[in-house]
PDB file of C-alpha atoms in Angstrom:
ATOM      1  CA  MET F   1       0.000   0.000   0.000  1.00 35.00           C
ATOM      2  CA  LYS F   2       3.076   2.202  -0.172  1.00 33.00           C
ATOM      3  CA  HIS F   3       2.242   5.690  -1.494  1.00 34.00           C
ATOM      4  CA  LEU F   4      -1.466   4.935  -1.993  1.00 34.00           C
ATOM      5  CA  LEU F   5      -2.383   7.974   0.083  1.00 36.00           C
ATOM      6  CA  LEU F   6      -0.359  10.376  -2.021  1.00 36.00           C
ATOM      7  CA  THR F   7       1.222   9.602  -5.376  1.00 35.00           C
ATOM      8  CA  LEU F   8       3.372  12.299  -6.895  1.00 34.00           C
ATOM      9  CA  PRO F   9       4.127  11.222 -10.478  1.00 33.00           C
ATOM     10  CA  LEU F  10       7.810  11.324 -11.361  1.00 30.00           C
ATOM     11  CA  LEU F  11       7.487  13.800 -14.150  1.00 31.00           C
ATOM     12  CA  ALA F  12       9.819  16.236 -15.861  1.00 32.00           C
ATOM     13  CA  VAL F  13      10.300  19.924 -15.230  1.00 32.00           C
ATOM     14  CA  SER F  14       8.090  22.991 -15.327  1.00 35.00           C
ATOM     15  CA  ALA F  15       9.344  25.945 -13.252  1.00 36.00           C
ATOM     16  CA  CYS F  16       7.265  27.411 -10.422  1.00 38.00           C
ATOM     17  CA  ALA F  17       7.424  31.075  -9.476  1.00 37.00           C
ATOM     18  CA  SER F  18       5.185  33.719  -7.951  1.00 36.00           C
ATOM     19  CA  THR F  19       4.718  37.401  -7.262  1.00 36.00           C
ATOM     20  CA  PRO F  20       3.487  39.343  -4.195  1.00 36.00           C
ATOM     21  CA  ASP F  21      -0.075  39.039  -2.935  1.00 37.00           C
ATOM     22  CA  ALA F  22      -2.850  41.580  -2.379  1.00 36.00           C
ATOM     23  CA  ALA F  23      -4.823  42.618   0.738  1.00 35.00           C
ATOM     24  CA  PRO F  24      -5.753  39.934   3.292  1.00 35.00           C
ATOM     25  CA  SER F  25      -9.152  38.421   3.979  1.00 34.00           C
ATOM     26  CA  ALA F  26     -10.517  37.649   7.427  1.00 32.00           C
ATOM     27  CA  GLU F  27     -12.167  34.383   6.407  1.00 36.00           C
ATOM     28  CA  VAL F  28      -9.979  31.304   6.781  1.00 36.00           C
ATOM     29  CA  ALA F  29     -12.657  28.603   6.990  1.00 38.00           C
ATOM     30  CA  ASN F  30     -10.883  26.261   4.558  1.00 41.00           C
ATOM     31  CA  GLU F  31      -7.720  26.127   6.630  1.00 42.00           C
ATOM     32  CA  ALA F  32      -8.678  25.941  10.305  1.00 41.00           C
ATOM     33  CA  VAL F  33      -5.778  25.654  12.753  1.00 44.00           C
ATOM     34  CA  VAL F  34      -6.428  24.102  16.171  1.00 46.00           C
ATOM     35  CA  VAL F  35      -3.878  24.617  18.931  1.00 49.00           C
ATOM     36  CA  GLY F  36      -2.398  21.316  20.134  1.00 61.00           C
ATOM     37  CA  VAL F  37      -3.582  19.382  17.075  1.00 80.00           C
ATOM     38  CA  GLN F  38      -1.095  18.070  14.530  1.00 88.00           C
ATOM     39  CA  THR F  39      -1.272  16.047  11.308  1.00 91.00           C
ATOM     40  CA  LEU F  40       1.499  13.509  10.587  1.00 94.00           C
ATOM     41  CA  VAL F  41       2.128  11.280   7.573  1.00 95.00           C
ATOM     42  CA  TYR F  42       3.930   8.040   8.407  1.00 96.00           C
ATOM     43  CA  GLU F  43       5.746   5.974   5.787  1.00 96.00           C
ATOM     44  CA  CYS F  44       6.368   2.375   6.812  1.00 96.00           C
ATOM     45  CA  ASP F  45       7.828  -0.810   5.353  1.00 93.00           C
ATOM     46  CA  THR F  46       4.404  -2.145   4.395  1.00 89.00           C
ATOM     47  CA  GLY F  47       2.407   1.025   3.717  1.00 92.00           C
ATOM     48  CA  ASP F  48       1.571   4.571   4.731  1.00 94.00           C
ATOM     49  CA  PHE F  49      -1.018   6.145   7.003  1.00 94.00           C
ATOM     50  CA  ILE F  50      -2.135   9.569   8.192  1.00 93.00           C
ATOM     51  CA  LEU F  51      -2.389  10.412  11.884  1.00 95.00           C
ATOM     52  CA  ARG F  52      -4.101  13.392  13.488  1.00 93.00           C
ATOM     53  CA  THR F  53      -3.292  14.072  17.146  1.00 93.00           C
ATOM     54  CA  GLY F  54      -5.713  15.375  19.750  1.00 91.00           C
ATOM     55  CA  PRO F  55      -6.029  15.558  23.549  1.00 92.00           C
ATOM     56  CA  GLY F  56      -5.904  11.955  24.762  1.00 94.00           C
ATOM     57  CA  GLU F  57      -6.609  10.422  21.346  1.00 96.00           C
ATOM     58  CA  VAL F  58      -5.440  10.114  17.751  1.00 96.00           C
ATOM     59  CA  ALA F  59      -7.344   9.715  14.483  1.00 95.00           C
ATOM     60  CA  ILE F  60      -5.862   7.381  11.874  1.00 95.00           C
ATOM     61  CA  TRP F  61      -6.647   7.260   8.164  1.00 92.00           C
ATOM     62  CA  LEU F  62      -5.727   4.168   6.158  1.00 90.00           C
ATOM     63  CA  GLU F  63      -6.542   3.576   2.507  1.00 82.00           C
ATOM     64  CA  ASP F  64      -9.976   2.128   3.258  1.00 81.00           C
ATOM     65  CA  GLN F  65     -10.846   3.172   6.797  1.00 85.00           C
ATOM     66  CA  TYR F  66     -10.804   5.860   9.465  1.00 90.00           C
ATOM     67  CA  ARG F  67     -10.479   5.124  13.192  1.00 94.00           C
ATOM     68  CA  VAL F  68     -10.163   7.103  16.434  1.00 96.00           C
ATOM     69  CA  LEU F  69      -7.925   5.554  19.122  1.00 97.00           C
ATOM     70  CA  SER F  70      -7.822   6.503  22.802  1.00 97.00           C
ATOM     71  CA  GLN F  71      -4.606   6.838  24.776  1.00 96.00           C
ATOM     72  CA  VAL F  72      -3.774   3.968  27.143  1.00 96.00           C
ATOM     73  CA  ARG F  73      -0.978   3.322  29.618  1.00 94.00           C
ATOM     74  CA  SER F  74       2.429   2.537  28.185  1.00 92.00           C
ATOM     75  CA  ALA F  75       5.725   1.664  29.845  1.00 91.00           C
ATOM     76  CA  SER F  76       7.509   3.718  27.223  1.00 90.00           C
ATOM     77  CA  GLY F  77       6.377   6.281  24.655  1.00 92.00           C
ATOM     78  CA  ALA F  78       2.721   6.968  23.806  1.00 94.00           C
ATOM     79  CA  LYS F  79       0.232   4.186  23.100  1.00 96.00           C
ATOM     80  CA  TYR F  80      -3.301   4.435  21.645  1.00 97.00           C
ATOM     81  CA  GLU F  81      -5.791   1.636  21.210  1.00 96.00           C
ATOM     82  CA  GLU F  82      -9.315   0.962  19.947  1.00 95.00           C
ATOM     83  CA  GLY F  83     -10.614  -2.551  19.277  1.00 94.00           C
ATOM     84  CA  ASP F  84      -8.183  -4.396  17.025  1.00 94.00           C
ATOM     85  CA  MET F  85      -6.048  -1.346  16.218  1.00 96.00           C
ATOM     86  CA  VAL F  86      -3.015  -0.210  18.257  1.00 97.00           C
ATOM     87  CA  PHE F  87      -0.639   2.678  17.582  1.00 97.00           C
ATOM     88  CA  TRP F  88       2.592   3.298  19.502  1.00 96.00           C
ATOM     89  CA  SER F  89       5.182   6.040  19.121  1.00 94.00           C
ATOM     90  CA  LYS F  90       8.311   7.282  20.826  1.00 92.00           C
ATOM     91  CA  GLY F  91      10.010  10.293  19.311  1.00 88.00           C
ATOM     92  CA  GLU F  92      10.026   9.739  15.553  1.00 86.00           C
ATOM     93  CA  GLU F  93       9.794   5.961  15.926  1.00 89.00           C
ATOM     94  CA  ALA F  94       6.289   4.524  15.453  1.00 95.00           C
ATOM     95  CA  MET F  95       4.382   1.350  14.624  1.00 95.00           C
ATOM     96  CA  LEU F  96       0.765   0.423  13.939  1.00 97.00           C
ATOM     97  CA  ASP F  97      -1.158  -2.848  14.262  1.00 96.00           C
ATOM     98  CA  ALA F  98      -4.410  -2.720  12.287  1.00 93.00           C
ATOM     99  CA  ALA F  99      -6.463  -5.908  12.599  1.00 88.00           C
ATOM    100  CA  GLY F 100      -3.453  -8.118  11.983  1.00 89.00           C
ATOM    101  CA  ILE F 101      -1.835  -5.871   9.387  1.00 91.00           C
ATOM    102  CA  TYR F 102       1.479  -4.655  10.779  1.00 95.00           C
ATOM    103  CA  TYR F 103       3.139  -1.345   9.920  1.00 96.00           C
ATOM    104  CA  ARG F 104       6.748  -1.319  11.096  1.00 94.00           C
ATOM    105  CA  ASN F 105       9.766   0.984  10.803  1.00 93.00           C
ATOM    106  CA  CYS F 106       7.452   3.944  10.399  1.00 95.00           C
ATOM    107  CA  SER F 107       8.880   7.437  10.108  1.00 93.00           C
ATOM    108  CA  PRO F 108       7.135  10.798   9.513  1.00 94.00           C
ATOM    109  CA  ASN F 109       7.436  12.622   6.196  1.00 94.00           C
ATOM    110  CA  PRO F 110       6.678  16.311   6.914  1.00 93.00           C
ATOM    111  CA  ARG F 111       6.809  17.251   3.214  1.00 91.00           C
ATOM    112  CA  ARG F 112       3.602  15.300   2.572  1.00 93.00           C
ATOM    113  CA  VAL F 113       1.676  16.763   5.505  1.00 94.00           C
ATOM    114  CA  PRO F 114       0.115  19.835   3.777  1.00 93.00           C
ATOM    115  CA  TRP F 115      -1.200  17.627   0.961  1.00 93.00           C
ATOM    116  CA  GLU F 116      -2.592  14.873   3.147  1.00 91.00           C
ATOM    117  CA  ASP F 117      -4.081  17.390   5.575  1.00 90.00           C
ATOM    118  CA  ALA F 118      -5.799  19.082   2.617  1.00 93.00           C
ATOM    119  CA  ARG F 119      -7.102  15.697   1.456  1.00 89.00           C
ATOM    120  CA  ARG F 120      -8.426  15.000   4.957  1.00 84.00           C
ATOM    121  CA  ARG F 121     -10.267  18.359   4.922  1.00 89.00           C
ATOM    122  CA  GLY F 122     -11.979  17.512   1.643  1.00 92.00           C
ATOM    123  CA  ILE F 123      -9.888  19.703  -0.668  1.00 96.00           C
ATOM    124  CA  ASP F 124     -10.161  18.616  -4.317  1.00 96.00           C
ATOM    125  CA  LEU F 125      -7.242  20.555  -5.821  1.00 97.00           C
ATOM    126  CA  ARG F 126      -4.188  22.123  -4.199  1.00 98.00           C
ATOM    127  CA  ALA F 127      -1.295  24.054  -5.740  1.00 97.00           C
ATOM    128  CA  VAL F 128       1.821  25.790  -4.407  1.00 97.00           C
ATOM    129  CA  GLY F 129       4.402  28.307  -5.616  1.00 96.00           C
ATOM    130  CA  ASN F 130       7.418  30.242  -4.399  1.00 93.00           C
ATOM    131  CA  GLU F 131       9.034  33.656  -4.004  1.00 85.00           C
ATOM    132  CA  PRO F 132       7.036  34.546  -1.978  1.00 89.00           C
ATOM    133  CA  GLY F 133       5.419  31.288  -0.902  1.00 94.00           C
ATOM    134  CA  TRP F 134       1.741  30.840  -1.773  1.00 96.00           C
ATOM    135  CA  HIS F 135      -0.837  28.108  -2.120  1.00 97.00           C
ATOM    136  CA  VAL F 136      -4.392  27.744  -3.358  1.00 98.00           C
ATOM    137  CA  GLU F 137      -7.001  25.163  -2.295  1.00 98.00           C
ATOM    138  CA  VAL F 138     -10.187  24.385  -4.221  1.00 97.00           C
ATOM    139  CA  ARG F 139     -13.114  22.620  -2.617  1.00 96.00           C
ATOM    140  CA  GLU F 140     -15.524  21.782  -5.420  1.00 94.00           C
ATOM    141  CA  GLY F 141     -18.969  23.337  -4.981  1.00 92.00           C
ATOM    142  CA  ASP F 142     -17.881  25.186  -1.859  1.00 95.00           C
ATOM    143  CA  SER F 143     -14.946  27.614  -1.917  1.00 97.00           C
ATOM    144  CA  ILE F 144     -11.468  28.590  -3.130  1.00 98.00           C
ATOM    145  CA  LEU F 145      -8.856  29.734  -0.613  1.00 98.00           C
ATOM    146  CA  PHE F 146      -5.761  31.620  -1.771  1.00 98.00           C
ATOM    147  CA  VAL F 147      -2.941  32.166   0.761  1.00 97.00           C
ATOM    148  CA  GLY F 148      -0.016  34.409  -0.199  1.00 95.00           C
ATOM    149  CA  ASP F 149       3.148  35.947   1.245  1.00 92.00           C
ATOM    150  CA  TYR F 150       4.033  32.832   3.271  1.00 92.00           C
ATOM    151  CA  GLY F 151       0.614  32.893   4.966  1.00 91.00           C
ATOM    152  CA  ALA F 152       0.415  36.633   5.690  1.00 94.00           C
ATOM    153  CA  THR F 153      -2.443  37.273   3.236  1.00 93.00           C
ATOM    154  CA  ARG F 154      -5.589  35.236   2.613  1.00 96.00           C
ATOM    155  CA  HIS F 155      -8.557  35.457   0.272  1.00 97.00           C
ATOM    156  CA  LEU F 156     -11.574  33.151   0.544  1.00 97.00           C
ATOM    157  CA  PHE F 157     -13.943  33.017  -2.441  1.00 97.00           C
ATOM    158  CA  GLN F 158     -17.289  31.256  -2.129  1.00 95.00           C
ATOM    159  CA  ASP F 159     -18.790  32.527  -5.386  1.00 91.00           C
ATOM    160  CA  PHE F 160     -16.968  30.846  -8.265  1.00 95.00           C
ATOM    161  CA  SER F 161     -17.504  28.975 -11.508  1.00 95.00           C
ATOM    162  CA  ALA F 162     -15.633  25.903 -12.723  1.00 94.00           C
ATOM    163  CA  SER F 163     -15.013  24.266 -16.072  1.00 92.00           C
ATOM    164  CA  ASP F 164     -12.842  21.467 -17.373  1.00 87.00           C
ATOM    165  CA  ASP F 165     -11.589  20.242 -20.691  1.00 79.00           C
ATOM    166  CA  ALA F 166      -9.133  17.679 -21.981  1.00 74.00           C
ATOM    167  CA  GLY F 167      -6.239  19.933 -21.006  1.00 75.00           C
ATOM    168  CA  GLY F 168      -7.138  20.708 -17.388  1.00 87.00           C
ATOM    169  CA  LEU F 169      -9.339  22.625 -14.949  1.00 94.00           C
ATOM    170  CA  ASN F 170     -10.337  26.293 -14.822  1.00 95.00           C
ATOM    171  CA  TYR F 171     -11.880  28.317 -12.002  1.00 97.00           C
ATOM    172  CA  SER F 172     -13.065  31.921 -11.874  1.00 96.00           C
ATOM    173  CA  ALA F 173     -14.106  33.639  -8.637  1.00 97.00           C
ATOM    174  CA  VAL F 174     -15.334  37.057  -7.533  1.00 95.00           C
ATOM    175  CA  ARG F 175     -15.689  38.592  -4.077  1.00 95.00           C
ATOM    176  CA  GLY F 176     -16.360  42.307  -3.909  1.00 94.00           C
ATOM    177  CA  GLU F 177     -13.609  44.020  -5.864  1.00 94.00           C
ATOM    178  CA  ASP F 178     -11.352  40.946  -5.830  1.00 96.00           C
ATOM    179  CA  HIS F 179     -11.115  38.673  -8.859  1.00 96.00           C
ATOM    180  CA  LEU F 180      -9.385  35.304  -8.927  1.00 97.00           C
ATOM    181  CA  SER F 181      -8.715  32.853 -11.727  1.00 97.00           C
ATOM    182  CA  VAL F 182      -7.048  29.457 -11.436  1.00 97.00           C
ATOM    183  CA  GLU F 183      -5.887  27.455 -14.451  1.00 97.00           C
ATOM    184  CA  ALA F 184      -4.617  23.942 -13.817  1.00 97.00           C
ATOM    185  CA  VAL F 185      -3.135  22.249 -16.876  1.00 96.00           C
ATOM    186  CA  ALA F 186      -2.329  18.531 -17.049  1.00 94.00           C
ATOM    187  CA  GLU F 187       1.356  19.100 -17.625  1.00 94.00           C
ATOM    188  CA  GLU F 188       4.421  17.864 -15.777  1.00 95.00           C
ATOM    189  CA  CYS F 189       5.702  20.339 -13.188  1.00 96.00           C
ATOM    190  CA  MET F 190       8.511  20.450 -10.616  1.00 94.00           C
ATOM    191  CA  ASP F 191       8.601  22.780  -7.633  1.00 91.00           C
ATOM    192  CA  THR F 192      11.655  25.034  -7.880  1.00 86.00           C
ATOM    193  CA  MET F 193      12.313  25.018  -4.121  1.00 86.00           C
ATOM    194  CA  SER F 194      11.633  21.435  -2.987  1.00 86.00           C
ATOM    195  CA  GLY F 195      12.241  19.567  -6.226  1.00 88.00           C
ATOM    196  CA  GLU F 196       8.936  17.697  -5.781  1.00 90.00           C
ATOM    197  CA  ARG F 197       7.210  16.645  -8.975  1.00 94.00           C
ATOM    198  CA  PHE F 198       3.525  17.153  -9.655  1.00 96.00           C
ATOM    199  CA  GLU F 199       0.896  16.324 -12.244  1.00 95.00           C
ATOM    200  CA  LEU F 200      -0.409  19.862 -12.849  1.00 96.00           C
ATOM    201  CA  ARG F 201       1.057  23.171 -13.929  1.00 97.00           C
ATOM    202  CA  VAL F 202      -1.010  25.867 -12.222  1.00 97.00           C
ATOM    203  CA  GLU F 203      -1.354  29.569 -12.949  1.00 97.00           C
ATOM    204  CA  VAL F 204      -3.248  31.898 -10.605  1.00 97.00           C
ATOM    205  CA  THR F 205      -4.256  35.496 -11.237  1.00 97.00           C
ATOM    206  CA  LEU F 206      -5.432  37.572  -8.270  1.00 96.00           C
ATOM    207  CA  ASN F 207      -6.533  41.021  -9.417  1.00 96.00           C
ATOM    208  CA  ASP F 208      -3.434  42.378 -11.194  1.00 93.00           C
ATOM    209  CA  ARG F 209      -0.952  39.833  -9.779  1.00 94.00           C
ATOM    210  CA  HIS F 210       0.094  36.622 -11.454  1.00 95.00           C
ATOM    211  CA  TYR F 211       1.444  33.426  -9.870  1.00 96.00           C
ATOM    212  CA  ARG F 212       2.887  30.234 -11.351  1.00 96.00           C
ATOM    213  CA  GLY F 213       3.235  26.959  -9.502  1.00 96.00           C
ATOM    214  CA  CYS F 214       2.561  23.224  -9.365  1.00 97.00           C
ATOM    215  CA  GLY F 215      -0.297  21.185  -7.973  1.00 97.00           C
ATOM    216  CA  MET F 216      -2.401  18.054  -8.005  1.00 96.00           C
ATOM    217  CA  THR F 217      -5.950  16.842  -7.598  1.00 95.00           C
ATOM    218  CA  LEU F 218      -6.778  14.947  -4.397  1.00 94.00           C
ATOM    219  CA  ASP F 219      -9.106  12.009  -3.918  1.00 88.00           C
ATOM    220  CA  HIS F 220     -10.922  11.104  -0.689  1.00 81.00           C
ATOM    221  CA  PRO F 221     -10.839   7.324  -0.251  1.00 71.00           C
ATOM    222  CA  TRP F 222     -12.632   7.456   3.120  1.00 62.00           C
ATOM    223  CA  GLU F 223     -15.873   8.913   1.709  1.00 62.00           C
TER     224      GLU F 223
END
């Protein structure tokens, strides 16, 4: 099951760049941050899983199921259990027993966290760019969130139209005097900062500012 939760095709190069953002928005509903809660992506010998921490419990997403485990006593490290599923961690070392399926030698991959967290929140398309850092998240039929200047500026659009063709996806949004367009083309793309490779080349226009980056569509296997 290795990499079933997030597959980044090994594609060739399309540069990603960006320009400064515009004025911020107060709405941040698509990207809620809860103090003390953390998303982790573990890669193990036999597969991957997503873990979301919380007070006294953890939520775990596998390819075909979602479970919440409660913390139990442990002689060493932190242990969580619910029915036939047990998760244990100490530092960056972790293992999971899921109904007789054993995940061993698990280690976190922080680079995948923003993508898997977006998937968990129901985001359908996500893209990123650099200089300064920005990202956009599209939730079909709901909203588009654009975050620029390394998180300093945000724009949430809930009135938008969408279209698709053989070459990719297109979105157009309006909120007051702000106009946003997102064009996602099915073309190989590599992030200029991280070197990660993606399936979409994405261009975003916010008012008079233009951004170029890379992205991918996200599925939701737990629905």
